[in-house]
Each structure stands twice: as C-alpha cells, then as structure tokens.
PDB file of C-alpha atoms in Angstrom:
ATOM      1  CA  MET A 239      60.480  15.169  47.813  1.00 52.00           C
ATOM      2  CA  SER A 240      57.279  16.653  49.274  1.00 53.00           C
ATOM      3  CA  SER A 241      55.994  19.958  48.735  1.00 58.00           C
ATOM      4  CA  GLU A 242      55.698  19.885  52.669  1.00 59.00           C
ATOM      5  CA  ALA A 243      58.203  21.722  55.187  1.00 57.00           C
ATOM      6  CA  PRO A 244      59.988  19.493  57.174  1.00 57.00           C
ATOM      7  CA  THR A 245      59.349  19.583  60.732  1.00 54.00           C
ATOM      8  CA  ILE A 246      61.975  20.156  63.400  1.00 56.00           C
ATOM      9  CA  GLN A 247      61.039  17.807  66.623  1.00 59.00           C
ATOM     10  CA  GLY A 248      60.888  20.037  69.775  1.00 58.00           C
ATOM     11  CA  SER A 249      60.304  23.589  68.173  1.00 59.00           C
ATOM     12  CA  ARG A 250      57.934  25.536  68.122  1.00 62.00           C
ATOM     13  CA  PRO A 251      54.863  25.554  65.043  1.00 62.00           C
ATOM     14  CA  MET A 252      56.394  27.586  61.731  1.00 65.00           C
ATOM     15  CA  THR A 253      54.312  29.723  60.009  1.00 67.00           C
ATOM     16  CA  PRO A 254      52.887  28.187  56.609  1.00 66.00           C
ATOM     17  CA  PRO A 255      54.712  29.451  53.134  1.00 65.00           C
ATOM     18  CA  LEU A 256      53.025  31.993  51.482  1.00 61.00           C
ATOM     19  CA  PRO A 257      50.748  30.466  48.451  1.00 61.00           C
ATOM     20  CA  ALA A 258      52.777  30.522  45.298  1.00 59.00           C
ATOM     21  CA  GLY A 259      49.526  32.009  43.441  1.00 55.00           C
ATOM     22  CA  GLY A 260      50.696  35.399  43.458  1.00 52.00           C
ATOM     23  CA  SER A 261      52.898  37.265  41.058  1.00 53.00           C
ATOM     24  CA  ALA A 262      56.819  36.978  41.843  1.00 53.00           C
ATOM     25  CA  GLY A 263      58.192  39.291  43.699  1.00 54.00           C
ATOM     26  CA  SER A 264      54.458  41.073  45.191  1.00 55.00           C
ATOM     27  CA  SER A 265      53.797  41.421  49.157  1.00 56.00           C
ATOM     28  CA  PRO A 266      51.006  40.745  50.687  1.00 57.00           C
ATOM     29  CA  VAL A 267      48.882  43.870  50.915  1.00 56.00           C
ATOM     30  CA  SER A 268      48.214  45.250  54.857  1.00 53.00           C
ATOM     31  CA  PRO A 269      45.021  45.029  56.305  1.00 55.00           C
ATOM     32  CA  VAL A 270      45.337  48.847  57.400  1.00 54.00           C
ATOM     33  CA  SER A 271      46.215  51.158  54.894  1.00 52.00           C
ATOM     34  CA  PRO A 272      48.371  54.242  55.059  1.00 54.00           C
ATOM     35  CA  GLY A 273      45.514  56.524  54.483  1.00 54.00           C
ATOM     36  CA  SER A 274      43.457  55.601  57.165  1.00 55.00           C
ATOM     37  CA  LEU A 275      46.460  56.004  59.856  1.00 54.00           C
ATOM     38  CA  ARG A 276      46.312  59.210  61.743  1.00 57.00           C
ATOM     39  CA  LEU A 277      48.619  60.973  64.135  1.00 52.00           C
ATOM     40  CA  PRO A 278      47.402  61.650  67.234  1.00 54.00           C
ATOM     41  CA  ALA A 279      45.963  65.523  67.493  1.00 55.00           C
ATOM     42  CA  CYS A 280      48.630  67.675  69.815  1.00 52.00           C
ATOM     43  CA  ARG A 281      47.593  70.974  71.003  1.00 50.00           C
ATOM     44  CA  HIS A 282      50.176  73.764  69.676  1.00 50.00           C
ATOM     45  CA  ARG A 283      52.491  75.197  71.961  1.00 50.00           C
ATOM     46  CA  ASP A 284      53.800  78.836  71.728  1.00 52.00           C
ATOM     47  CA  ARG A 285      57.602  78.576  71.716  1.00 49.00           C
ATOM     48  CA  SER A 286      59.706  81.342  72.774  1.00 48.00           C
ATOM     49  CA  GLN A 287      62.214  82.941  70.117  1.00 54.00           C
ATOM     50  CA  SER A 288      65.077  82.047  72.474  1.00 51.00           C
ATOM     51  CA  PRO A 289      68.495  80.092  71.494  1.00 55.00           C
ATOM     52  CA  MET A 290      66.793  77.672  73.954  1.00 52.00           C
ATOM     53  CA  ARG A 291      64.183  76.840  72.264  1.00 54.00           C
ATOM     54  CA  GLY A 292      63.584  73.304  73.458  1.00 57.00           C
ATOM     55  CA  TYR A 293      63.708  74.707  77.428  1.00 58.00           C
ATOM     56  CA  LEU A 294      60.409  76.399  77.725  1.00 57.00           C
ATOM     57  CA  ILE A 295      60.266  78.585  80.732  1.00 58.00           C
ATOM     58  CA  PRO A 296      57.171  80.525  81.471  1.00 59.00           C
ATOM     59  CA  SER A 297      57.979  84.155  81.819  1.00 60.00           C
ATOM     60  CA  PRO A 298      56.924  85.305  85.282  1.00 59.00           C
ATOM     61  CA  LEU A 299      56.554  88.992  84.042  1.00 57.00           C
ATOM     62  CA  PRO A 300      52.602  89.625  83.050  1.00 55.00           C
ATOM     63  CA  THR A 301      52.591  90.462  79.496  1.00 57.00           C
ATOM     64  CA  ARG A 302      49.200  92.024  77.955  1.00 58.00           C
ATOM     65  CA  ARG A 303      47.798  88.632  77.238  1.00 56.00           C
ATOM     66  CA  ASN A 304      47.971  87.140  80.180  1.00 60.00           C
ATOM     67  CA  ARG A 305      47.714  90.405  82.640  1.00 61.00           C
ATOM     68  CA  THR A 306      44.666  90.075  85.227  1.00 63.00           C
ATOM     69  CA  CYS A 307      41.866  92.517  85.101  1.00 62.00           C
ATOM     70  CA  SER A 308      42.549  94.525  87.944  1.00 63.00           C
ATOM     71  CA  ALA A 309      46.082  94.818  87.083  1.00 66.00           C
ATOM     72  CA  THR A 310      44.754  96.361  84.068  1.00 67.00           C
ATOM     73  CA  ALA A 311      42.253  98.639  84.848  1.00 72.00           C
ATOM     74  CA  ARG A 312      45.279  99.644  87.571  1.00 72.00           C
ATOM     75  CA  ALA A 313      47.726 100.528  84.554  1.00 75.00           C
ATOM     76  CA  SER A 314      44.963 102.378  82.345  1.00 76.00           C
ATOM     77  CA  GLU A 315      44.570 104.573  85.404  1.00 79.00           C
ATOM     78  CA  ALA A 316      47.989 105.302  86.174  1.00 81.00           C
ATOM     79  CA  PRO A 317      49.418 108.752  84.886  1.00 88.00           C
ATOM     80  CA  VAL A 318      51.360 108.946  81.595  1.00 91.00           C
ATOM     81  CA  SER A 319      55.097 109.378  81.638  1.00 92.00           C
ATOM     82  CA  THR A 320      57.730 110.098  79.310  1.00 95.00           C
ATOM     83  CA  GLY A 321      61.414 108.579  79.039  1.00 96.00           C
ATOM     84  CA  VAL A 322      64.102 107.651  76.532  1.00 96.00           C
ATOM     85  CA  CYS A 323      64.716 104.454  75.628  1.00 95.00           C
ATOM     86  CA  LYS A 324      67.802 103.119  76.994  1.00 95.00           C
ATOM     87  CA  CYS A 325      68.320  99.868  75.297  1.00 94.00           C
ATOM     88  CA  PHE A 326      65.662  97.440  73.611  1.00 93.00           C
ATOM     89  CA  SER A 327      66.828  94.249  72.162  1.00 91.00           C
ATOM     90  CA  ARG A 328      64.147  92.569  69.668  1.00 88.00           C
ATOM     91  CA  SER A 329      65.642  89.463  69.817  1.00 87.00           C
ATOM     92  CA  LYS A 330      65.328  89.238  73.630  1.00 90.00           C
ATOM     93  CA  GLY A 331      62.092  90.754  73.775  1.00 87.00           C
ATOM     94  CA  HIS A 332      62.501  93.281  76.347  1.00 92.00           C
ATOM     95  CA  GLY A 333      64.537  96.599  77.109  1.00 94.00           C
ATOM     96  CA  PHE A 334      64.742  99.355  79.573  1.00 96.00           C
ATOM     97  CA  ILE A 335      63.769 102.849  79.413  1.00 96.00           C
ATOM     98  CA  THR A 336      64.887 105.627  80.929  1.00 96.00           C
ATOM     99  CA  PRO A 337      62.144 108.362  82.322  1.00 95.00           C
ATOM    100  CA  THR A 338      62.401 112.047  82.351  1.00 94.00           C
ATOM    101  CA  ASP A 339      62.377 112.193  86.424  1.00 92.00           C
ATOM    102  CA  GLY A 340      65.522 110.821  87.187  1.00 90.00           C
ATOM    103  CA  SER A 341      63.913 107.868  88.849  1.00 90.00           C
ATOM    104  CA  SER A 342      65.677 104.628  88.517  1.00 93.00           C
ATOM    105  CA  ASP A 343      65.183 102.766  84.696  1.00 94.00           C
ATOM    106  CA  ILE A 344      62.038 100.891  83.759  1.00 94.00           C
ATOM    107  CA  PHE A 345      61.620  97.592  82.414  1.00 93.00           C
ATOM    108  CA  VAL A 346      59.649  96.998  79.202  1.00 92.00           C
ATOM    109  CA  HIS A 347      58.441  93.936  77.429  1.00 90.00           C
ATOM    110  CA  ILE A 348      58.163  93.337  73.767  1.00 88.00           C
ATOM    111  CA  SER A 349      54.064  93.050  74.147  1.00 86.00           C
ATOM    112  CA  ASP A 350      53.554  96.477  75.466  1.00 88.00           C
ATOM    113  CA  ILE A 351      54.996  97.897  73.067  1.00 89.00           C
ATOM    114  CA  GLU A 352      52.317 100.024  70.721  1.00 88.00           C
ATOM    115  CA  GLY A 353      53.109 101.801  66.861  1.00 86.00           C
ATOM    116  CA  GLU A 354      54.914 100.091  63.915  1.00 87.00           C
ATOM    117  CA  TYR A 355      58.615 100.938  65.057  1.00 89.00           C
ATOM    118  CA  VAL A 356      61.169  98.750  67.263  1.00 90.00           C
ATOM    119  CA  PRO A 357      62.177 101.610  69.780  1.00 92.00           C
ATOM    120  CA  VAL A 358      65.955 101.912  69.496  1.00 92.00           C
ATOM    121  CA  GLU A 359      68.373 103.963  71.819  1.00 93.00           C
ATOM    122  CA  GLY A 360      67.705 107.316  72.171  1.00 94.00           C
ATOM    123  CA  ASP A 361      63.913 107.384  71.256  1.00 94.00           C
ATOM    124  CA  GLU A 362      61.487 109.380  73.165  1.00 95.00           C
ATOM    125  CA  VAL A 363      58.774 107.178  74.589  1.00 95.00           C
ATOM    126  CA  SER A 364      55.528 108.037  76.441  1.00 95.00           C
ATOM    127  CA  TYR A 365      54.323 104.850  78.663  1.00 94.00           C
ATOM    128  CA  LYS A 366      51.983 104.091  82.043  1.00 92.00           C
ATOM    129  CA  VAL A 367      53.267 101.968  84.325  1.00 90.00           C
ATOM    130  CA  CYS A 368      52.028  98.406  86.234  1.00 87.00           C
ATOM    131  CA  SER A 369      53.333  96.619  89.386  1.00 83.00           C
ATOM    132  CA  ILE A 370      54.909  93.231  88.484  1.00 79.00           C
ATOM    133  CA  PRO A 371      54.654  89.806  90.478  1.00 75.00           C
ATOM    134  CA  PRO A 372      55.276  88.032  92.624  1.00 78.00           C
ATOM    135  CA  LYS A 373      56.130  90.742  95.433  1.00 80.00           C
ATOM    136  CA  TYR A 374      54.120  93.524  93.278  1.00 79.00           C
ATOM    137  CA  GLU A 375      57.543  95.447  94.417  1.00 86.00           C
ATOM    138  CA  LYS A 376      58.744  96.430  90.947  1.00 87.00           C
ATOM    139  CA  ILE A 377      57.223  98.085  87.756  1.00 87.00           C
ATOM    140  CA  GLN A 378      57.229  97.666  84.267  1.00 90.00           C
ATOM    141  CA  ALA A 379      56.092  99.932  81.208  1.00 90.00           C
ATOM    142  CA  VAL A 380      52.807  99.721  79.851  1.00 89.00           C
ATOM    143  CA  ASP A 381      51.510 101.334  76.722  1.00 90.00           C
ATOM    144  CA  VAL A 382      54.766 102.409  75.369  1.00 92.00           C
ATOM    145  CA  ASN A 383      54.620 104.547  72.273  1.00 93.00           C
ATOM    146  CA  ILE A 384      57.433 106.016  70.286  1.00 92.00           C
ATOM    147  CA  THR A 385      56.464 110.215  70.657  1.00 93.00           C
ATOM    148  CA  HIS A 386      59.703 110.933  68.600  1.00 91.00           C
ATOM    149  CA  LEU A 387      62.265 108.367  66.813  1.00 89.00           C
ATOM    150  CA  LYS A 388      66.125 109.832  67.562  1.00 90.00           C
ATOM    151  CA  PRO A 389      67.241 111.563  64.605  1.00 89.00           C
ATOM    152  CA  GLY A 390      69.556 110.321  62.286  1.00 88.00           C
ATOM    153  CA  THR A 391      69.030 106.390  63.208  1.00 88.00           C
ATOM    154  CA  LYS A 392      67.454 103.579  61.416  1.00 88.00           C
ATOM    155  CA  HIS A 393      64.593 101.806  62.234  1.00 87.00           C
ATOM    156  CA  GLU A 394      62.946  98.949  62.229  1.00 87.00           C
ATOM    157  CA  THR A 395      59.091  98.243  61.404  1.00 86.00           C
ATOM    158  CA  TRP A 396      57.846  95.071  62.846  1.00 82.00           C
ATOM    159  CA  ALA A 397      57.525  93.611  59.855  1.00 84.00           C
ATOM    160  CA  GLY A 398      61.548  94.403  59.266  1.00 83.00           C
ATOM    161  CA  MET A 399      61.602  96.874  57.022  1.00 87.00           C
ATOM    162  CA  ILE A 400      64.277  99.590  57.614  1.00 87.00           C
ATOM    163  CA  VAL A 401      63.324 103.296  57.682  1.00 84.00           C
ATOM    164  CA  SER A 402      65.849 105.993  58.025  1.00 79.00           C
ATOM    165  CA  SER A 403      64.659 108.763  60.183  1.00 68.00           C
ATOM    166  CA  PRO A 404      65.579 112.740  59.074  1.00 65.00           C
TER     167      PRO A 404
END
C-alpha cells in the first residue's frame, strides 16, 4: 500500500492530510491568537427604564439636559409658583402638580426635581414653569423643590432609602 491518498477522477483537489509528526490528539494552532481579537468599539447609548427597553423612543419633552439656552433663560426668569404634588411615578419618570391658584395640572419630569426626596401625593412644592415643544402651548414645571413633606407618609430618597415623615 502506498502512503498517498487515492485520487478520484474528476473531483476537486483534496486537502493534504496533516503531518504525522505531531502528538496524538493535538490540533493545529491558529495564526491569530484569541487575545488579539478585539470587538468593535460601540458608542454607549442611554437606555430608558421602561419595560419596553428595546424600543427606545426619544421623549419630545425638553429635559434639563437638552433644553436650549433660551428656554433655560425663560425658565429661570419665570416667577416661583407653589402647588401640591398630585401624583408622581418614579418608574415612569413623571408626575403632575396641582397649582395652588386653581389652574390646570402641570406636568413635571423626573429630571426637573431638585432635592433628595422623591415627591409623593400631597407634598407641597415650589416650581417655575417652562413652555414645551412642539407648539410651545403647554407648560411643564422646572426647578421643582419640595417645600413641605406630607405628614404621616413614607418618603423615598433618590438613593432608595425609606424615611418616615413626622
């Protein structure tokens, strides 16, 4: 018997067998080592905290981070108003304030709340108003500060600690 592999007429050339000089069971070494492989650098994207995390939809509401300079100037010049927190959902990231002057409820975004506590229903707050796009007909509360915690309720800090108010 010869040591050459038999050739089949009309077929493609066969890959030559590996040399028998290596140890039994060893495999050839790849010319590229796994340590030199690098994944492409990806830009980190902020993810929403919603249950539909895979479906990122940018919010049309201007937050503190993307409000224009002119909108920030208008908001800072606005008079300070007071009201009561009607509702606020930390998981949804927004809530509403009922103004003390009796006008309609005002939207508040989580990024516009100052201080260490998450507002709860019944907290007295002070705020300024800013018009929101696209038509600048509606308003939202900005620079929201809790002035009085509602007595007898548990308040949560942004760090997650629960504090009972007297």
